[in-house]
């Protein structure tokens, strides 16, 4: 992460990490999560779900900061974010 | 393999945080892709969760229309009422069970046109309920007819050459009728909308939250505005946060700037307060107060 000025309490701060879960069959491909993810974690995939929509796919899993914005914006309750600890995240990836 | 996939899906399903509030046998819902109603329901769910309310004491009432489906999808005590009569049902529920938190969740066509009289008179009496009005500028479920909120020159199924009727300014209608809390946000402002719903739920008296929501299938298509995502981008670029603005100045013209924010937040005795005070004055100690904050009967 880049800072324009190093925060004074950077040694105490811990950037939260999240893991995204996408329920592909419920997705209607509106693209809200892709458009408004502040970290650009998601992208619309080429694959189809059974309704013929393109569900999103996680392209930058390390960037997710568990802000929950995708979960709140999703009109179809098809994506959610789970907080993971940093070490755990490394194991997952 | 199918069972494995189904098992996996079931497992995935059980984890979504919204599922504690949704009737999962009815999901997926009927709302179109890029509809803003689902987002508004999430904001309500998060508000209820953050307030740590006992969900057994929350009731949700909806009328007819796209937004009217909300009562059917939420796993609370819910009423799906007749067209425009969501507020009278909520009023009856509130009078019979003053301990319940009653939320009216309905659309602009339902609350403002067909239920318009109910809205103004319940606001006038300052009944302690919360009204969330999802405004998509059109009668969406029946095919996109002109609604009382359709801006001038906007096209709809019944105004193919552009609407020529003056639309309602909903915050002004609610505020001038006597609502103690009036706010407006768009479906894009999820966090601020959640805060507004929380404030409205904790406010004593008639609190009103208007939510501007994109309608991609009818409003956007008939006006050639692109998809719901384009409408969300439009809200992003054209929303102006004006807390405490005079409700007279927050009307929405076709594709104009949208003033959002908390417009009214005042204190006023509620309907039950006034009722108790009046009878207490008349009958003295013989009169036992009804309802009130703690739900005594």
PDB file of C-alpha atoms in Angstrom, chain B residues 59-294:
ATOM      1  CA  UNK B  59     -42.827  -5.641  12.046  1.00  0.00           C
ATOM      2  CA  UNK B  60     -42.596  -4.639   8.414  1.00  0.00           C
ATOM      3  CA  UNK B  61     -45.573  -3.530   6.328  1.00  0.00           C
ATOM      4  CA  UNK B  62     -45.602  -3.144   2.558  1.00  0.00           C
ATOM      5  CA  UNK B  63     -48.165  -2.180  -0.003  1.00  0.00           C
ATOM      6  CA  UNK B  64     -48.275  -3.253  -3.633  1.00  0.00           C
ATOM      7  CA  UNK B  65     -45.572  -2.821  -6.239  1.00  0.00           C
ATOM      8  CA  UNK B  66     -41.997  -3.843  -6.741  1.00  0.00           C
ATOM      9  CA  UNK B  67     -41.054  -2.498  -3.320  1.00  0.00           C
ATOM     10  CA  UNK B  68     -44.198  -4.057  -1.903  1.00  0.00           C
ATOM     11  CA  UNK B  69     -42.510  -7.426  -2.260  1.00  0.00           C
ATOM     12  CA  UNK B  70     -40.129  -6.573   0.581  1.00  0.00           C
ATOM     13  CA  UNK B  71     -42.583  -7.719   3.242  1.00  0.00           C
ATOM     14  CA  UNK B  72     -42.715 -11.117   1.597  1.00  0.00           C
ATOM     15  CA  UNK B  73     -38.969 -11.516   1.483  1.00  0.00           C
ATOM     16  CA  UNK B  74     -38.038 -10.435   5.008  1.00  0.00           C
ATOM     17  CA  UNK B  75     -38.148 -12.947   7.832  1.00  0.00           C
ATOM     18  CA  UNK B  76     -39.909 -10.615  10.260  1.00  0.00           C
ATOM     19  CA  UNK B  77     -43.542 -10.247  11.197  1.00  0.00           C
ATOM     20  CA  UNK B  78     -44.672  -8.872   7.894  1.00  0.00           C
ATOM     21  CA  UNK B  79     -47.823  -7.618   6.222  1.00  0.00           C
ATOM     22  CA  UNK B  80     -48.309  -7.476   2.477  1.00  0.00           C
ATOM     23  CA  UNK B  81     -51.307  -5.192   2.345  1.00  0.00           C
ATOM     24  CA  UNK B  82     -53.646  -3.762  -0.263  1.00  0.00           C
ATOM     25  CA  UNK B  83     -52.520  -1.066  -2.664  1.00  0.00           C
ATOM     26  CA  UNK B  84     -51.686   2.195  -0.942  1.00  0.00           C
ATOM     27  CA  UNK B  85     -52.908   1.033   2.466  1.00  0.00           C
ATOM     28  CA  UNK B  86     -49.580   0.059   3.993  1.00  0.00           C
ATOM     29  CA  UNK B  87     -49.647   3.034   6.381  1.00  0.00           C
ATOM     30  CA  UNK B  88     -53.185   2.394   7.739  1.00  0.00           C
ATOM     31  CA  UNK B  89     -52.248  -1.231   8.442  1.00  0.00           C
ATOM     32  CA  UNK B  90     -49.071  -0.029  10.155  1.00  0.00           C
ATOM     33  CA  UNK B  91     -51.055   2.523  12.155  1.00  0.00           C
ATOM     34  CA  UNK B  92     -53.443  -0.179  13.364  1.00  0.00           C
ATOM     35  CA  UNK B  93     -50.529  -2.422  14.243  1.00  0.00           C
ATOM     36  CA  UNK B  94     -48.866   0.376  16.170  1.00  0.00           C
ATOM     37  CA  UNK B  95     -52.013   1.254  18.130  1.00  0.00           C
ATOM     38  CA  UNK B  96     -52.744  -2.390  18.989  1.00  0.00           C
ATOM     39  CA  UNK B  97     -49.128  -3.246  19.873  1.00  0.00           C
ATOM     40  CA  UNK B  98     -47.294  -0.060  20.862  1.00  0.00           C
ATOM     41  CA  UNK B  99     -44.256  -2.144  21.880  1.00  0.00           C
ATOM     42  CA  UNK B 100     -43.600  -3.156  18.262  1.00  0.00           C
ATOM     43  CA  UNK B 101     -41.237  -1.240  15.989  1.00  0.00           C
ATOM     44  CA  UNK B 102     -43.327  -0.799  12.882  1.00  0.00           C
ATOM     45  CA  UNK B 103     -41.560  -0.154   9.579  1.00  0.00           C
ATOM     46  CA  UNK B 104     -43.448   0.706   6.401  1.00  0.00           C
ATOM     47  CA  UNK B 105     -41.387  -0.264   3.369  1.00  0.00           C
ATOM     48  CA  UNK B 106     -43.062   0.658   0.122  1.00  0.00           C
ATOM     49  CA  UNK B 107     -42.701   2.441  -3.157  1.00  0.00           C
ATOM     50  CA  UNK B 108     -43.480   5.937  -4.377  1.00  0.00           C
ATOM     51  CA  UNK B 109     -46.550   4.898  -6.346  1.00  0.00           C
ATOM     52  CA  UNK B 110     -47.953   3.091  -3.348  1.00  0.00           C
ATOM     53  CA  UNK B 111     -47.210   5.614  -0.603  1.00  0.00           C
ATOM     54  CA  UNK B 112     -47.482   8.931  -2.380  1.00  0.00           C
ATOM     55  CA  UNK B 113     -50.206   8.501  -4.970  1.00  0.00           C
ATOM     56  CA  UNK B 114     -52.700   5.871  -3.943  1.00  0.00           C
ATOM     57  CA  UNK B 115     -51.808   6.100  -0.270  1.00  0.00           C
ATOM     58  CA  UNK B 116     -51.122   9.817  -0.361  1.00  0.00           C
ATOM     59  CA  UNK B 117     -53.905  10.766   2.018  1.00  0.00           C
ATOM     60  CA  UNK B 118     -52.828   8.138   4.522  1.00  0.00           C
ATOM     61  CA  UNK B 119     -49.273   9.432   4.377  1.00  0.00           C
ATOM     62  CA  UNK B 120     -50.172  13.037   5.109  1.00  0.00           C
ATOM     63  CA  UNK B 121     -52.628  12.238   7.890  1.00  0.00           C
ATOM     64  CA  UNK B 122     -50.346   9.774   9.659  1.00  0.00           C
ATOM     65  CA  UNK B 123     -47.565  12.356   9.441  1.00  0.00           C
ATOM     66  CA  UNK B 124     -49.967  15.008  10.765  1.00  0.00           C
ATOM     67  CA  UNK B 125     -50.800  12.882  13.813  1.00  0.00           C
ATOM     68  CA  UNK B 126     -47.085  12.077  14.258  1.00  0.00           C
ATOM     69  CA  UNK B 127     -47.682   8.371  14.766  1.00  0.00           C
ATOM     70  CA  UNK B 128     -44.495   6.648  15.935  1.00  0.00           C
ATOM     71  CA  UNK B 129     -43.717   4.591  12.814  1.00  0.00           C
ATOM     72  CA  UNK B 130     -40.851   4.588  10.322  1.00  0.00           C
ATOM     73  CA  UNK B 131     -41.587   4.922   6.620  1.00  0.00           C
ATOM     74  CA  UNK B 132     -39.007   3.953   3.997  1.00  0.00           C
ATOM     75  CA  UNK B 133     -40.129   5.049   0.548  1.00  0.00           C
ATOM     76  CA  UNK B 134     -38.211   3.670  -2.413  1.00  0.00           C
ATOM     77  CA  UNK B 135     -38.611   6.167  -5.250  1.00  0.00           C
ATOM     78  CA  UNK B 136     -37.873   4.936  -8.759  1.00  0.00           C
ATOM     79  CA  UNK B 137     -39.917   7.670 -10.511  1.00  0.00           C
ATOM     80  CA  UNK B 138     -42.312   5.246 -12.177  1.00  0.00           C
ATOM     81  CA  UNK B 139     -44.946   2.556 -11.601  1.00  0.00           C
ATOM     82  CA  UNK B 140     -42.524  -0.242 -12.302  1.00  0.00           C
ATOM     83  CA  UNK B 141     -44.450  -3.425 -11.591  1.00  0.00           C
ATOM     84  CA  UNK B 142     -47.400  -2.627 -13.851  1.00  0.00           C
ATOM     85  CA  UNK B 143     -45.307  -1.641 -16.858  1.00  0.00           C
ATOM     86  CA  UNK B 144     -43.928   1.842 -16.347  1.00  0.00           C
ATOM     87  CA  UNK B 145     -46.889   4.216 -16.175  1.00  0.00           C
ATOM     88  CA  UNK B 146     -46.600   7.843 -15.055  1.00  0.00           C
ATOM     89  CA  UNK B 147     -46.276   8.075 -11.279  1.00  0.00           C
ATOM     90  CA  UNK B 148     -46.775  11.224  -9.205  1.00  0.00           C
ATOM     91  CA  UNK B 149     -42.997  11.392  -8.877  1.00  0.00           C
ATOM     92  CA  UNK B 150     -42.158  11.146 -12.597  1.00  0.00           C
ATOM     93  CA  UNK B 151     -40.190  14.302 -13.471  1.00  0.00           C
ATOM     94  CA  UNK B 152     -41.435  16.651 -16.180  1.00  0.00           C
ATOM     95  CA  UNK B 153     -40.308  15.583 -19.712  1.00  0.00           C
ATOM     96  CA  UNK B 154     -39.442  12.047 -18.572  1.00  0.00           C
ATOM     97  CA  UNK B 155     -40.910   9.394 -20.814  1.00  0.00           C
ATOM     98  CA  UNK B 156     -42.985   6.523 -19.485  1.00  0.00           C
ATOM     99  CA  UNK B 157     -45.356   3.940 -20.910  1.00  0.00           C
ATOM    100  CA  UNK B 158     -48.291   6.372 -20.633  1.00  0.00           C
ATOM    101  CA  UNK B 159     -46.329   9.503 -21.535  1.00  0.00           C
ATOM    102  CA  UNK B 160     -44.485   8.541 -24.727  1.00  0.00           C
ATOM    103  CA  UNK B 161     -43.877  12.213 -25.628  1.00  0.00           C
ATOM    104  CA  UNK B 162     -42.680  13.162 -22.171  1.00  0.00           C
ATOM    105  CA  UNK B 163     -44.506  13.756 -18.928  1.00  0.00           C
ATOM    106  CA  UNK B 164     -46.156  17.169 -18.526  1.00  0.00           C
ATOM    107  CA  UNK B 165     -47.504  16.858 -14.967  1.00  0.00           C
ATOM    108  CA  UNK B 166     -45.808  18.526 -12.018  1.00  0.00           C
ATOM    109  CA  UNK B 167     -44.267  15.835  -9.824  1.00  0.00           C
ATOM    110  CA  UNK B 168     -44.399  15.561  -6.059  1.00  0.00           C
ATOM    111  CA  UNK B 169     -41.503  16.745  -3.933  1.00  0.00           C
ATOM    112  CA  UNK B 170     -41.744  13.916  -1.402  1.00  0.00           C
ATOM    113  CA  UNK B 171     -39.561  15.365   1.404  1.00  0.00           C
ATOM    114  CA  UNK B 172     -41.593  18.588   1.264  1.00  0.00           C
ATOM    115  CA  UNK B 173     -44.835  16.600   1.395  1.00  0.00           C
ATOM    116  CA  UNK B 174     -43.674  14.648   4.453  1.00  0.00           C
ATOM    117  CA  UNK B 175     -42.116  17.623   6.230  1.00  0.00           C
ATOM    118  CA  UNK B 176     -45.054  19.977   5.663  1.00  0.00           C
ATOM    119  CA  UNK B 177     -47.466  17.277   6.848  1.00  0.00           C
ATOM    120  CA  UNK B 178     -45.635  17.041  10.167  1.00  0.00           C
ATOM    121  CA  UNK B 179     -42.956  14.344   9.936  1.00  0.00           C
ATOM    122  CA  UNK B 180     -40.272  14.773  12.618  1.00  0.00           C
ATOM    123  CA  UNK B 181     -37.497  13.130  10.622  1.00  0.00           C
ATOM    124  CA  UNK B 182     -37.106  13.454   6.846  1.00  0.00           C
ATOM    125  CA  UNK B 183     -34.063  12.260   4.928  1.00  0.00           C
ATOM    126  CA  UNK B 184     -33.285  11.381   1.352  1.00  0.00           C
ATOM    127  CA  UNK B 185     -30.467   9.205   0.031  1.00  0.00           C
ATOM    128  CA  UNK B 186     -29.883   7.241  -3.130  1.00  0.00           C
ATOM    129  CA  UNK B 187     -29.324   3.502  -3.342  1.00  0.00           C
ATOM    130  CA  UNK B 188     -25.651   4.243  -3.902  1.00  0.00           C
ATOM    131  CA  UNK B 189     -25.166   5.937  -0.512  1.00  0.00           C
ATOM    132  CA  UNK B 190     -25.496   2.656   1.376  1.00  0.00           C
ATOM    133  CA  UNK B 191     -23.573   3.668   4.476  1.00  0.00           C
ATOM    134  CA  UNK B 192     -25.294   7.031   4.906  1.00  0.00           C
ATOM    135  CA  UNK B 193     -28.611   5.369   4.129  1.00  0.00           C
ATOM    136  CA  UNK B 194     -27.953   2.828   6.890  1.00  0.00           C
ATOM    137  CA  UNK B 195     -27.219   5.652   9.332  1.00  0.00           C
ATOM    138  CA  UNK B 196     -30.407   7.442   8.243  1.00  0.00           C
ATOM    139  CA  UNK B 197     -32.495   4.293   8.737  1.00  0.00           C
ATOM    140  CA  UNK B 198     -30.928   3.819  12.164  1.00  0.00           C
ATOM    141  CA  UNK B 199     -31.763   7.396  13.132  1.00  0.00           C
ATOM    142  CA  UNK B 200     -35.275   7.016  11.760  1.00  0.00           C
ATOM    143  CA  UNK B 201     -35.826   3.803  13.726  1.00  0.00           C
ATOM    144  CA  UNK B 202     -34.664   5.338  16.998  1.00  0.00           C
ATOM    145  CA  UNK B 203     -36.571   8.595  16.449  1.00  0.00           C
ATOM    146  CA  UNK B 204     -39.861   8.916  18.323  1.00  0.00           C
ATOM    147  CA  UNK B 205     -42.536  10.016  15.911  1.00  0.00           C
ATOM    148  CA  UNK B 206     -43.221   9.804  12.203  1.00  0.00           C
ATOM    149  CA  UNK B 207     -39.872   9.381  10.490  1.00  0.00           C
ATOM    150  CA  UNK B 208     -39.565   9.293   6.732  1.00  0.00           C
ATOM    151  CA  UNK B 209     -36.638   8.167   4.577  1.00  0.00           C
ATOM    152  CA  UNK B 210     -36.817   8.524   0.805  1.00  0.00           C
ATOM    153  CA  UNK B 211     -34.478   6.315  -1.211  1.00  0.00           C
ATOM    154  CA  UNK B 212     -33.828   7.131  -4.871  1.00  0.00           C
ATOM    155  CA  UNK B 213     -33.394   3.769  -6.577  1.00  0.00           C
ATOM    156  CA  UNK B 214     -32.511   2.902 -10.162  1.00  0.00           C
ATOM    157  CA  UNK B 215     -35.120   1.164 -12.331  1.00  0.00           C
ATOM    158  CA  UNK B 216     -33.263  -0.244 -15.296  1.00  0.00           C
ATOM    159  CA  UNK B 217     -36.008  -2.185 -17.023  1.00  0.00           C
ATOM    160  CA  UNK B 218     -38.542   0.634 -17.292  1.00  0.00           C
ATOM    161  CA  UNK B 219     -37.402   4.118 -16.264  1.00  0.00           C
ATOM    162  CA  UNK B 220     -33.905   3.807 -17.709  1.00  0.00           C
ATOM    163  CA  UNK B 221     -34.980   1.898 -20.805  1.00  0.00           C
ATOM    164  CA  UNK B 222     -37.902   4.168 -21.718  1.00  0.00           C
ATOM    165  CA  UNK B 223     -35.725   7.259 -21.237  1.00  0.00           C
ATOM    166  CA  UNK B 224     -32.675   5.718 -22.912  1.00  0.00           C
ATOM    167  CA  UNK B 225     -30.527   6.284 -19.839  1.00  0.00           C
ATOM    168  CA  UNK B 226     -28.581   3.046 -20.119  1.00  0.00           C
ATOM    169  CA  UNK B 227     -28.535   0.378 -17.443  1.00  0.00           C
ATOM    170  CA  UNK B 228     -29.056   0.610 -13.714  1.00  0.00           C
ATOM    171  CA  UNK B 229     -25.298   0.838 -13.345  1.00  0.00           C
ATOM    172  CA  UNK B 230     -25.356   3.995 -15.476  1.00  0.00           C
ATOM    173  CA  UNK B 231     -28.046   5.413 -13.196  1.00  0.00           C
ATOM    174  CA  UNK B 232     -25.851   4.604 -10.186  1.00  0.00           C
ATOM    175  CA  UNK B 233     -22.982   6.467 -11.853  1.00  0.00           C
ATOM    176  CA  UNK B 234     -25.372   9.345 -12.485  1.00  0.00           C
ATOM    177  CA  UNK B 235     -26.263   9.415  -8.770  1.00  0.00           C
ATOM    178  CA  UNK B 236     -22.568   9.323  -7.944  1.00  0.00           C
ATOM    179  CA  UNK B 237     -21.850  12.362 -10.104  1.00  0.00           C
ATOM    180  CA  UNK B 238     -25.000  14.372  -9.448  1.00  0.00           C
ATOM    181  CA  UNK B 239     -25.881  13.859  -5.787  1.00  0.00           C
ATOM    182  CA  UNK B 240     -25.304  16.911  -3.629  1.00  0.00           C
ATOM    183  CA  UNK B 241     -25.264  16.384   0.128  1.00  0.00           C
ATOM    184  CA  UNK B 242     -27.183  19.241   1.734  1.00  0.00           C
ATOM    185  CA  UNK B 243     -27.993  18.468   5.349  1.00  0.00           C
ATOM    186  CA  UNK B 244     -30.664  20.697   6.802  1.00  0.00           C
ATOM    187  CA  UNK B 245     -31.716  22.048   3.408  1.00  0.00           C
ATOM    188  CA  UNK B 246     -35.173  23.573   3.107  1.00  0.00           C
ATOM    189  CA  UNK B 247     -37.414  20.772   1.760  1.00  0.00           C
ATOM    190  CA  UNK B 248     -38.938  23.318  -0.638  1.00  0.00           C
ATOM    191  CA  UNK B 249     -35.665  23.411  -2.538  1.00  0.00           C
ATOM    192  CA  UNK B 250     -35.014  19.704  -2.944  1.00  0.00           C
ATOM    193  CA  UNK B 251     -37.384  18.862  -5.787  1.00  0.00           C
ATOM    194  CA  UNK B 252     -35.952  16.664  -8.534  1.00  0.00           C
ATOM    195  CA  UNK B 253     -36.184  17.659 -12.187  1.00  0.00           C
ATOM    196  CA  UNK B 254     -35.456  15.302 -15.042  1.00  0.00           C
ATOM    197  CA  UNK B 255     -31.761  14.331 -14.804  1.00  0.00           C
ATOM    198  CA  UNK B 256     -31.056  17.280 -12.508  1.00  0.00           C
ATOM    199  CA  UNK B 257     -28.843  17.424  -9.451  1.00  0.00           C
ATOM    200  CA  UNK B 258     -30.263  15.363  -6.600  1.00  0.00           C
ATOM    201  CA  UNK B 259     -30.135  17.012  -3.177  1.00  0.00           C
ATOM    202  CA  UNK B 260     -29.626  14.319  -0.551  1.00  0.00           C
ATOM    203  CA  UNK B 261     -29.187  14.475   3.196  1.00  0.00           C
ATOM    204  CA  UNK B 262     -31.117  14.837   6.399  1.00  0.00           C
ATOM    205  CA  UNK B 263     -33.581  17.659   5.874  1.00  0.00           C
ATOM    206  CA  UNK B 264     -35.725  17.614   9.008  1.00  0.00           C
ATOM    207  CA  UNK B 265     -34.940  16.371  12.527  1.00  0.00           C
ATOM    208  CA  UNK B 266     -37.202  17.916  15.159  1.00  0.00           C
ATOM    209  CA  UNK B 267     -38.883  16.841  18.388  1.00  0.00           C
ATOM    210  CA  UNK B 268     -42.658  16.708  18.719  1.00  0.00           C
ATOM    211  CA  UNK B 269     -45.051  14.751  20.984  1.00  0.00           C
ATOM    212  CA  UNK B 270     -46.267  11.600  19.247  1.00  0.00           C
ATOM    213  CA  UNK B 271     -49.856  10.538  18.686  1.00  0.00           C
ATOM    214  CA  UNK B 272     -49.951   8.346  21.810  1.00  0.00           C
ATOM    215  CA  UNK B 273     -48.326  11.093  23.911  1.00  0.00           C
ATOM    216  CA  UNK B 274     -51.011  13.538  22.819  1.00  0.00           C
ATOM    217  CA  UNK B 275     -53.767  10.988  23.450  1.00  0.00           C
ATOM    218  CA  UNK B 276     -52.485  10.207  26.947  1.00  0.00           C
ATOM    219  CA  UNK B 277     -51.979  13.856  27.831  1.00  0.00           C
ATOM    220  CA  UNK B 278     -55.457  14.846  26.689  1.00  0.00           C
ATOM    221  CA  UNK B 279     -57.212  12.073  28.631  1.00  0.00           C
ATOM    222  CA  UNK B 280     -54.983  12.560  31.664  1.00  0.00           C
ATOM    223  CA  UNK B 281     -56.031  16.194  31.748  1.00  0.00           C
ATOM    224  CA  UNK B 282     -59.687  15.247  31.485  1.00  0.00           C
ATOM    225  CA  UNK B 283     -59.854  12.217  33.808  1.00  0.00           C
ATOM    226  CA  UNK B 284     -56.874  12.746  36.130  1.00  0.00           C
ATOM    227  CA  UNK B 285     -55.523   9.700  37.957  1.00  0.00           C
ATOM    228  CA  UNK B 286     -58.466   7.537  36.907  1.00  0.00           C
ATOM    229  CA  UNK B 287     -56.907   7.348  33.408  1.00  0.00           C
ATOM    230  CA  UNK B 288     -54.178   4.789  32.886  1.00  0.00           C
ATOM    231  CA  UNK B 289     -51.763   5.850  30.121  1.00  0.00           C
ATOM    232  CA  UNK B 290     -51.783   3.601  27.071  1.00  0.00           C
ATOM    233  CA  UNK B 291     -48.696   2.500  25.173  1.00  0.00           C
ATOM    234  CA  UNK B 292     -45.822   4.882  25.571  1.00  0.00           C
ATOM    235  CA  UNK B 293     -42.180   4.031  25.326  1.00  0.00           C
ATOM    236  CA  UNK B 294     -42.198   0.835  27.380  1.00  0.00           C
TER     237      UNK B 294
END
